[in-house]
């Protein structure tokens, strides 16, 4: 029976309780200790086997796993985490992939499967293993299952493209239609055209007698400078004055922003990203065609895969053709919009046009609202200043109708 270590022996420091006890003989007065009881209570326990025999191994040593690990430990660990989230048996998983079942897996899960496709080195390791398959770790067994499918990574990428295709095309079509609508609304707005002509007239009137006094147009970014040009009394800007002229002479154009319903949604779209999306869809379709052609030599394992992929390809090619046509139309309309304002499509991008117009709309509405408030305030002041005059005239009228009678009459 193992005993706990005894307390360390120390030399009694002079003046300490231990030194005093030694001098006075108090140490011998300590209570008697039952050694047997003490040992039973506090001696170290010796671990035993299930049969009551002492263990030959240390009590803290964990039993070693009998699983064979061929793959890098960290990669294998991450792979097992991924598989635990999928919650589908590995063999069933690959059946779903080969059947291109959109409902079996989502895009993120397929992307994770792609990350764990076996590398050439891992394939060599697994091919060289001659032991029992059941002794391999979960990751190794998963990779072996993937290796049964010819060009598994290519098939998974095709599967991922198929899963995302409808939503990807739908989102792209929606964005292209917004850009198209904005381009057409701006060019077709008669009210906006009248306002632009009025701004040109104001500019020419201000610059009368100078070289810029007979301009036939102006740069689009000049719209934002209307708020910077202030009157001499600093009480209004040229934007406020524009609104004043329009409310007096062309009030029907004040609500021109209603013509431009797609302007704000279009300002959130970058044509560069639409081009990238269009390219991604086209490349994805090319990969489908390529895998369909290559899988002809796969044999029975890819037979159902090829049949389903052919049907998808017919549908996808028709969708992409209409999308490509819309994309070309949008490109032409965007160029026409930029030219409509006298700008160069190579130097003035669509994003700049819609951003400038949206800011102009917001500043115009703000200036118009401020003009209306100022006009209301002036009317209130005028009404208040007229009250005393009206009161005096009414009192005079009352007195004339009812003259004060003298007490002598």
Short mmCIF file of C-alpha atoms in Angstrom, two decimals:
data_model
loop_
_atom_site.label_atom_id
_atom_site.label_comp_id
_atom_site.label_asym_id
_atom_site.label_seq_id
_atom_site.Cartn_x
_atom_site.Cartn_y
_atom_site.Cartn_z
CA UNK A 1 0.00 0.00 0.00
CA UNK A 2 1.46 3.31 -1.02
CA UNK A 3 1.55 6.07 1.55
CA UNK A 4 1.46 9.80 0.97
CA UNK A 5 4.81 11.56 1.48
CA UNK A 6 5.44 12.73 5.08
CA UNK A 7 5.50 16.46 5.79
CA UNK A 8 8.93 17.98 5.16
CA UNK A 9 11.22 18.14 8.20
CA UNK A 10 12.36 21.65 9.00
CA UNK A 11 14.74 22.96 11.62
CA UNK A 12 12.80 24.97 14.21
CA UNK A 13 13.47 28.66 13.75
CA UNK A 14 14.36 30.37 17.01
CA UNK A 15 11.31 32.12 18.42
CA UNK A 16 8.88 30.04 16.34
CA UNK A 17 6.09 27.92 17.83
CA UNK A 18 8.05 24.83 16.84
CA UNK A 19 11.13 25.90 18.76
CA UNK A 20 9.03 26.79 21.79
CA UNK A 21 7.30 23.41 21.70
CA UNK A 22 10.63 21.60 21.61
CA UNK A 23 11.90 23.54 24.62
CA UNK A 24 8.83 23.00 26.74
CA UNK A 25 8.34 19.38 25.73
CA UNK A 26 4.89 20.13 24.25
CA UNK A 27 5.66 17.96 21.25
CA UNK A 28 5.39 14.86 23.44
CA UNK A 29 1.94 15.96 24.55
CA UNK A 30 0.48 15.61 21.04
CA UNK A 31 -2.57 13.27 20.76
CA UNK A 32 -1.97 9.60 19.95
CA UNK A 33 -2.51 8.79 16.25
CA UNK A 34 -4.24 5.60 15.05
CA UNK A 35 -1.81 4.66 12.28
CA UNK A 36 -4.04 1.89 10.87
CA UNK A 37 -7.02 4.20 10.53
CA UNK A 38 -4.87 6.92 8.99
CA UNK A 39 -3.48 4.58 6.38
CA UNK A 40 -6.91 3.23 5.48
CA UNK A 41 -8.25 6.73 5.00
CA UNK A 42 -5.39 8.51 3.30
CA UNK A 43 -3.06 6.00 1.67
CA UNK A 44 -2.87 6.17 -2.16
CA UNK A 45 -5.35 3.80 -3.89
CA UNK A 46 -3.88 1.19 -6.19
CA UNK A 47 -5.88 0.72 -9.46
CA UNK A 48 -7.00 -2.84 -10.16
CA UNK A 49 -8.23 -4.64 -13.27
CA UNK A 50 -11.80 -5.88 -13.70
CA UNK A 51 -10.65 -9.17 -12.20
CA UNK A 52 -9.12 -7.53 -9.13
CA UNK A 53 -5.54 -7.82 -10.44
CA UNK A 54 -3.16 -4.89 -10.41
CA UNK A 55 -2.85 -3.12 -13.74
CA UNK A 56 0.49 -3.33 -15.48
CA UNK A 57 -0.09 0.06 -17.15
CA UNK A 58 -0.20 3.51 -15.65
CA UNK A 59 -3.66 4.64 -14.54
CA UNK A 60 -3.48 7.90 -16.56
CA UNK A 61 -2.59 6.28 -19.88
CA UNK A 62 -5.54 6.34 -22.35
CA UNK A 63 -6.13 3.28 -24.55
CA UNK A 64 -4.54 3.76 -27.95
CA UNK A 65 -6.82 3.94 -31.02
CA UNK A 66 -6.57 0.88 -33.23
CA UNK A 67 -7.58 2.94 -36.30
CA UNK A 68 -5.01 3.28 -39.07
CA UNK A 69 -4.34 6.91 -40.03
CA UNK A 70 -2.65 7.58 -43.37
CA UNK A 71 -3.79 11.18 -43.91
CA UNK A 72 -2.30 14.23 -42.19
CA UNK A 73 -3.82 14.44 -38.70
CA UNK A 74 -5.15 18.00 -39.01
CA UNK A 75 -6.68 17.39 -42.45
CA UNK A 76 -8.25 14.14 -41.24
CA UNK A 77 -9.68 15.92 -38.18
CA UNK A 78 -11.22 18.70 -40.32
CA UNK A 79 -12.58 16.12 -42.75
CA UNK A 80 -14.34 14.26 -39.92
CA UNK A 81 -15.89 17.52 -38.70
CA UNK A 82 -17.19 18.18 -42.22
CA UNK A 83 -18.65 14.68 -42.50
CA UNK A 84 -20.39 15.03 -39.12
CA UNK A 85 -22.24 18.10 -40.47
CA UNK A 86 -23.38 16.36 -43.64
CA UNK A 87 -25.01 13.54 -41.64
CA UNK A 88 -25.34 11.26 -44.66
CA UNK A 89 -23.50 7.92 -44.98
CA UNK A 90 -20.53 8.24 -47.32
CA UNK A 91 -21.80 5.67 -49.82
CA UNK A 92 -25.23 7.38 -49.93
CA UNK A 93 -23.47 10.72 -50.32
CA UNK A 94 -21.75 9.70 -53.54
CA UNK A 95 -24.98 8.18 -54.89
CA UNK A 96 -26.62 11.61 -54.46
CA UNK A 97 -23.71 13.28 -56.24
CA UNK A 98 -23.87 10.89 -59.20
CA UNK A 99 -27.64 11.34 -59.34
CA UNK A 100 -27.17 15.15 -59.20
CA UNK A 101 -29.88 15.38 -56.52
CA UNK A 102 -30.23 19.07 -55.69
CA UNK A 103 -32.25 18.30 -52.56
CA UNK A 104 -29.66 15.96 -51.02
CA UNK A 105 -26.92 18.55 -50.49
CA UNK A 106 -26.67 22.32 -50.57
CA UNK A 107 -23.99 24.34 -52.36
CA UNK A 108 -21.87 24.90 -49.21
CA UNK A 109 -21.78 21.18 -48.44
CA UNK A 110 -20.70 20.36 -51.99
CA UNK A 111 -17.98 23.03 -51.81
CA UNK A 112 -16.72 21.40 -48.60
CA UNK A 113 -16.64 18.01 -50.33
CA UNK A 114 -14.53 19.56 -53.08
CA UNK A 115 -12.03 20.83 -50.48
CA UNK A 116 -11.52 17.25 -49.27
CA UNK A 117 -11.10 15.56 -52.62
CA UNK A 118 -7.97 13.35 -52.39
CA UNK A 119 -4.68 14.74 -53.67
CA UNK A 120 -2.33 12.64 -55.83
CA UNK A 121 -0.15 11.92 -52.79
CA UNK A 122 -3.16 10.83 -50.72
CA UNK A 123 -4.35 8.58 -53.54
CA UNK A 124 -0.94 6.89 -53.66
CA UNK A 125 -0.97 6.34 -49.89
CA UNK A 126 -4.46 4.81 -49.96
CA UNK A 127 -3.72 2.65 -53.00
CA UNK A 128 -0.64 1.31 -51.23
CA UNK A 129 -2.63 0.27 -48.14
CA UNK A 130 -3.15 -3.50 -48.07
CA UNK A 131 -4.75 -3.87 -44.63
CA UNK A 132 -8.39 -4.16 -43.66
CA UNK A 133 -10.52 -1.24 -44.83
CA UNK A 134 -12.51 -1.26 -41.57
CA UNK A 135 -9.36 -0.36 -39.63
CA UNK A 136 -8.92 2.92 -41.56
CA UNK A 137 -10.05 6.23 -40.05
CA UNK A 138 -13.26 7.97 -41.17
CA UNK A 139 -11.35 10.39 -43.41
CA UNK A 140 -9.43 7.59 -45.12
CA UNK A 141 -12.62 5.63 -45.74
CA UNK A 142 -14.30 8.74 -47.12
CA UNK A 143 -11.42 9.41 -49.53
CA UNK A 144 -11.50 5.80 -50.70
CA UNK A 145 -15.20 6.21 -51.46
CA UNK A 146 -14.45 9.36 -53.49
CA UNK A 147 -11.73 7.53 -55.40
CA UNK A 148 -14.32 5.07 -56.75
CA UNK A 149 -15.80 7.91 -58.85
CA UNK A 150 -13.76 8.87 -61.94
CA UNK A 151 -12.72 12.58 -61.84
CA UNK A 152 -14.74 13.07 -58.67
CA UNK A 153 -13.65 16.70 -58.21
CA UNK A 154 -14.83 17.62 -61.72
CA UNK A 155 -18.19 15.96 -61.07
CA UNK A 156 -18.58 17.76 -57.75
CA UNK A 157 -17.89 21.12 -59.43
CA UNK A 158 -20.51 20.35 -62.07
CA UNK A 159 -22.93 19.40 -59.28
CA UNK A 160 -22.21 22.67 -57.44
CA UNK A 161 -22.83 24.64 -60.65
CA UNK A 162 -26.14 22.83 -61.22
CA UNK A 163 -27.33 23.52 -57.66
CA UNK A 164 -26.61 27.26 -57.93
CA UNK A 165 -27.51 27.73 -61.60
CA UNK A 166 -31.17 28.80 -61.31
CA UNK A 167 -30.62 31.33 -58.51
CA UNK A 168 -27.43 32.63 -60.14
CA UNK A 169 -29.15 33.19 -63.50
CA UNK A 170 -32.24 34.67 -61.82
CA UNK A 171 -30.20 37.19 -59.81
CA UNK A 172 -28.14 38.16 -62.85
CA UNK A 173 -31.25 38.61 -65.02
CA UNK A 174 -32.87 40.75 -62.32
CA UNK A 175 -29.83 43.05 -62.11
CA UNK A 176 -29.58 43.35 -65.89
CA UNK A 177 -33.28 44.28 -66.09
CA UNK A 178 -32.80 46.98 -63.45
CA UNK A 179 -29.92 48.51 -65.44
CA UNK A 180 -31.98 48.27 -68.63
CA UNK A 181 -35.02 49.91 -67.02
CA UNK A 182 -32.95 52.73 -65.51
CA UNK A 183 -31.30 53.46 -68.88
CA UNK A 184 -34.65 53.59 -70.68
CA UNK A 185 -36.44 55.59 -67.97
CA UNK A 186 -33.76 58.29 -67.95
CA UNK A 187 -33.65 58.65 -71.72
CA UNK A 188 -37.45 58.60 -72.06
CA UNK A 189 -38.19 61.13 -69.31
CA UNK A 190 -39.54 64.28 -71.00
CA UNK A 191 -39.62 66.05 -67.62
CA UNK A 192 -35.92 65.42 -67.00
CA UNK A 193 -35.14 66.68 -70.50
CA UNK A 194 -37.05 69.95 -69.82
CA UNK A 195 -35.15 70.42 -66.56
CA UNK A 196 -31.80 69.85 -68.30
CA UNK A 197 -32.75 72.45 -70.93
CA UNK A 198 -33.73 74.92 -68.20
CA UNK A 199 -30.36 74.40 -66.46
CA UNK A 200 -28.59 75.08 -69.78
CA UNK A 201 -30.58 78.31 -70.20
CA UNK A 202 -29.68 79.40 -66.65
CA UNK A 203 -26.00 78.70 -67.31
CA UNK A 204 -25.99 80.64 -70.57
CA UNK A 205 -27.82 83.56 -68.91
CA UNK A 206 -25.25 83.66 -66.09
CA UNK A 207 -22.35 83.48 -68.55
CA UNK A 208 -23.83 86.01 -70.99
CA UNK A 209 -21.12 88.05 -72.65
CA UNK A 210 -18.46 85.37 -72.13
CA UNK A 211 -17.22 82.53 -74.30
CA UNK A 212 -19.40 80.14 -72.29
CA UNK A 213 -22.52 82.19 -72.74
CA UNK A 214 -23.76 80.32 -75.81
CA UNK A 215 -23.14 76.70 -74.77
CA UNK A 216 -25.15 73.97 -76.48
CA UNK A 217 -24.76 71.55 -73.58
CA UNK A 218 -22.93 70.89 -70.32
CA UNK A 219 -21.02 68.13 -68.57
CA UNK A 220 -23.09 65.81 -66.41
CA UNK A 221 -21.07 66.54 -63.27
CA UNK A 222 -22.13 70.20 -63.57
CA UNK A 223 -25.49 69.13 -62.10
CA UNK A 224 -23.86 68.73 -58.71
CA UNK A 225 -22.29 72.19 -58.89
CA UNK A 226 -25.69 73.89 -58.84
CA UNK A 227 -25.70 73.55 -55.07
CA UNK A 228 -22.26 75.17 -54.85
CA UNK A 229 -23.18 78.35 -56.77
CA UNK A 230 -24.63 80.83 -54.26
CA UNK A 231 -26.49 84.10 -54.75
CA UNK A 232 -24.81 87.35 -53.67
CA UNK A 233 -26.92 87.50 -50.53
CA UNK A 234 -25.95 83.88 -49.78
CA UNK A 235 -29.59 83.08 -49.04
CA UNK A 236 -30.08 80.69 -51.95
CA UNK A 237 -28.13 78.51 -54.36
CA UNK A 238 -28.58 78.08 -58.09
CA UNK A 239 -30.39 74.82 -57.30
CA UNK A 240 -32.95 76.74 -55.21
CA UNK A 241 -33.31 79.27 -58.00
CA UNK A 242 -33.82 76.48 -60.57
CA UNK A 243 -36.66 75.07 -58.42
CA UNK A 244 -38.16 78.57 -58.12
CA UNK A 245 -38.11 79.06 -61.91
CA UNK A 246 -39.68 75.64 -62.48
CA UNK A 247 -42.45 76.07 -59.90
CA UNK A 248 -43.35 79.40 -61.51
CA UNK A 249 -43.11 78.35 -65.17
CA UNK A 250 -43.00 74.53 -65.45
CA UNK A 251 -44.64 73.13 -62.28
CA UNK A 252 -45.60 69.95 -64.13
CA UNK A 253 -41.95 68.79 -64.23
CA UNK A 254 -41.28 69.08 -60.49
CA UNK A 255 -42.13 65.41 -59.87
CA UNK A 256 -39.70 64.17 -62.56
CA UNK A 257 -38.16 61.72 -60.07
CA UNK A 258 -41.31 59.56 -60.43
CA UNK A 259 -40.16 58.82 -63.99
CA UNK A 260 -36.93 57.33 -62.63
CA UNK A 261 -38.18 54.48 -60.42
CA UNK A 262 -35.20 52.24 -61.25
CA UNK A 263 -32.54 54.90 -60.64
CA UNK A 264 -31.84 54.09 -56.99
CA UNK A 265 -31.75 50.26 -57.42
CA UNK A 266 -29.46 50.75 -60.44
CA UNK A 267 -27.05 52.87 -58.36
CA UNK A 268 -26.30 49.78 -56.24
CA UNK A 269 -25.19 47.69 -59.22
CA UNK A 270 -21.63 47.47 -60.54
CA UNK A 271 -21.45 46.47 -64.21
CA UNK A 272 -18.04 44.92 -63.59
CA UNK A 273 -19.61 42.39 -61.22
CA UNK A 274 -22.36 41.60 -63.75
CA UNK A 275 -19.67 40.92 -66.37
CA UNK A 276 -17.88 38.61 -63.92
CA UNK A 277 -21.12 36.76 -63.14
CA UNK A 278 -21.88 36.38 -66.86
CA UNK A 279 -18.39 35.00 -67.43
CA UNK A 280 -18.73 32.59 -64.49
CA UNK A 281 -22.01 31.21 -65.87
CA UNK A 282 -20.48 30.74 -69.34
CA UNK A 283 -17.38 29.01 -67.91
CA UNK A 284 -19.52 26.80 -65.70
CA UNK A 285 -21.49 25.70 -68.73
CA UNK A 286 -18.26 24.90 -70.57
CA UNK A 287 -17.21 22.66 -67.66
CA UNK A 288 -20.53 20.82 -67.90
CA UNK A 289 -20.01 20.18 -71.63
CA UNK A 290 -16.44 19.05 -70.98
CA UNK A 291 -17.39 16.62 -68.17
CA UNK A 292 -20.28 15.23 -70.21
CA UNK A 293 -17.91 14.45 -73.06
CA UNK A 294 -15.14 12.98 -70.86
CA UNK A 295 -17.51 10.82 -68.80
CA UNK A 296 -18.47 8.79 -71.89
CA UNK A 297 -15.57 6.48 -71.01
CA UNK A 298 -16.48 6.08 -67.31
CA UNK A 299 -18.61 3.02 -67.79
CA UNK A 300 -21.78 2.09 -65.83
CA UNK A 301 -20.92 4.20 -62.75
CA UNK A 302 -21.58 7.44 -64.67
CA UNK A 303 -24.48 6.26 -66.82
CA UNK A 304 -27.26 7.91 -64.77
CA UNK A 305 -25.04 10.93 -64.12
CA UNK A 306 -24.63 11.53 -67.86
CA UNK A 307 -28.35 11.11 -68.56
CA UNK A 308 -29.35 13.73 -65.95
CA UNK A 309 -26.51 16.06 -66.95
CA UNK A 310 -27.65 15.98 -70.61
CA UNK A 311 -31.14 17.13 -69.59
CA UNK A 312 -29.71 19.89 -67.44
CA UNK A 313 -27.40 21.01 -70.24
CA UNK A 314 -30.28 21.45 -72.70
CA UNK A 315 -32.16 23.61 -70.21
CA UNK A 316 -29.06 25.58 -69.13
CA UNK A 317 -27.89 26.34 -72.67
CA UNK A 318 -31.29 27.84 -73.55
CA UNK A 319 -31.23 29.97 -70.38
CA UNK A 320 -27.71 31.22 -71.03
CA UNK A 321 -28.55 32.11 -74.66
CA UNK A 322 -31.41 34.38 -73.55
CA UNK A 323 -29.24 35.79 -70.77
CA UNK A 324 -26.39 36.55 -73.18
CA UNK A 325 -28.86 38.32 -75.49
CA UNK A 326 -30.15 40.45 -72.61
CA UNK A 327 -26.58 41.21 -71.54
CA UNK A 328 -25.74 42.51 -75.04
CA UNK A 329 -28.91 44.64 -75.09
CA UNK A 330 -28.04 46.14 -71.74
CA UNK A 331 -24.53 46.97 -72.97
CA UNK A 332 -25.94 48.86 -75.96
CA UNK A 333 -28.50 50.72 -73.82
CA UNK A 334 -25.86 51.75 -71.29
CA UNK A 335 -23.66 53.18 -74.05
CA UNK A 336 -26.69 54.99 -75.50
CA UNK A 337 -27.46 56.47 -72.07
CA UNK A 338 -23.93 57.81 -71.63
CA UNK A 339 -23.97 59.28 -75.16
CA UNK A 340 -27.40 60.82 -74.40
CA UNK A 341 -25.66 63.14 -71.93
CA UNK A 342 -22.88 63.89 -74.40
CA UNK A 343 -20.32 61.84 -72.47
CA UNK A 344 -17.76 59.30 -73.69
CA UNK A 345 -18.63 55.69 -72.70
CA UNK A 346 -14.91 54.96 -72.39
CA UNK A 347 -14.41 57.73 -69.80
CA UNK A 348 -17.76 58.09 -68.07
CA UNK A 349 -18.99 54.73 -66.73
CA UNK A 350 -22.62 53.86 -66.12
CA UNK A 351 -22.07 53.91 -62.35
CA UNK A 352 -20.96 57.55 -62.52
CA UNK A 353 -24.03 58.55 -64.57
CA UNK A 354 -26.60 56.99 -62.22
CA UNK A 355 -24.76 58.16 -59.10
CA UNK A 356 -24.66 61.75 -60.39
CA UNK A 357 -28.34 61.69 -61.37
CA UNK A 358 -29.39 60.16 -58.05
CA UNK A 359 -27.51 62.84 -56.10
CA UNK A 360 -29.05 65.51 -58.34
CA UNK A 361 -32.56 64.15 -57.66
CA UNK A 362 -31.94 64.20 -53.90
CA UNK A 363 -30.52 67.75 -53.93
CA UNK A 364 -33.35 68.96 -56.17
CA UNK A 365 -36.03 67.56 -53.84
CA UNK A 366 -34.25 69.04 -50.79
CA UNK A 367 -33.95 72.49 -52.41
CA UNK A 368 -37.60 72.41 -53.53
CA UNK A 369 -38.75 71.45 -50.01
CA UNK A 370 -36.67 74.29 -48.53
CA UNK A 371 -38.20 76.74 -51.01
CA UNK A 372 -41.71 75.60 -50.04
CA UNK A 373 -40.97 75.98 -46.32
CA UNK A 374 -39.51 79.43 -46.86
CA UNK A 375 -42.56 80.46 -48.88
CA UNK A 376 -44.88 79.21 -46.12
CA UNK A 377 -42.91 81.09 -43.48
CA UNK A 378 -43.08 84.30 -45.51
CA UNK A 379 -46.85 83.89 -45.91
CA UNK A 380 -47.24 83.37 -42.15
CA UNK A 381 -45.18 86.48 -41.39
CA UNK A 382 -47.17 88.51 -43.91
CA UNK A 383 -50.45 87.28 -42.38
CA UNK A 384 -49.28 88.13 -38.87
CA UNK A 385 -48.15 91.63 -39.89
CA UNK A 386 -51.55 92.23 -41.55
CA UNK A 387 -53.53 91.35 -38.40
CA UNK A 388 -53.08 94.71 -36.57
CA UNK A 389 -54.04 96.67 -39.71
CA UNK A 390 -57.13 94.55 -40.27
CA UNK A 391 -58.04 94.92 -36.58
CA UNK A 392 -57.77 98.71 -36.71
CA UNK A 393 -59.90 99.00 -39.85
CA UNK A 394 -62.57 96.73 -38.36
CA UNK A 395 -62.70 98.83 -35.16
CA UNK A 396 -63.00 102.03 -37.21
CA UNK A 397 -65.81 100.50 -39.20
CA UNK A 398 -67.59 99.42 -36.01
CA UNK A 399 -67.24 102.89 -34.51
CA UNK A 400 -68.58 104.55 -37.62
CA UNK A 401 -71.60 102.27 -37.52
CA UNK A 402 -72.01 102.69 -33.79
CA UNK A 403 -70.78 106.19 -32.85
CA UNK A 404 -70.28 106.89 -29.16
CA UNK A 405 -73.29 108.92 -27.90
CA UNK A 406 -72.69 112.04 -25.80
CA UNK A 407 -74.06 111.98 -22.24
CA UNK A 408 -75.81 115.37 -22.84
CA UNK A 409 -78.05 114.13 -25.63
#
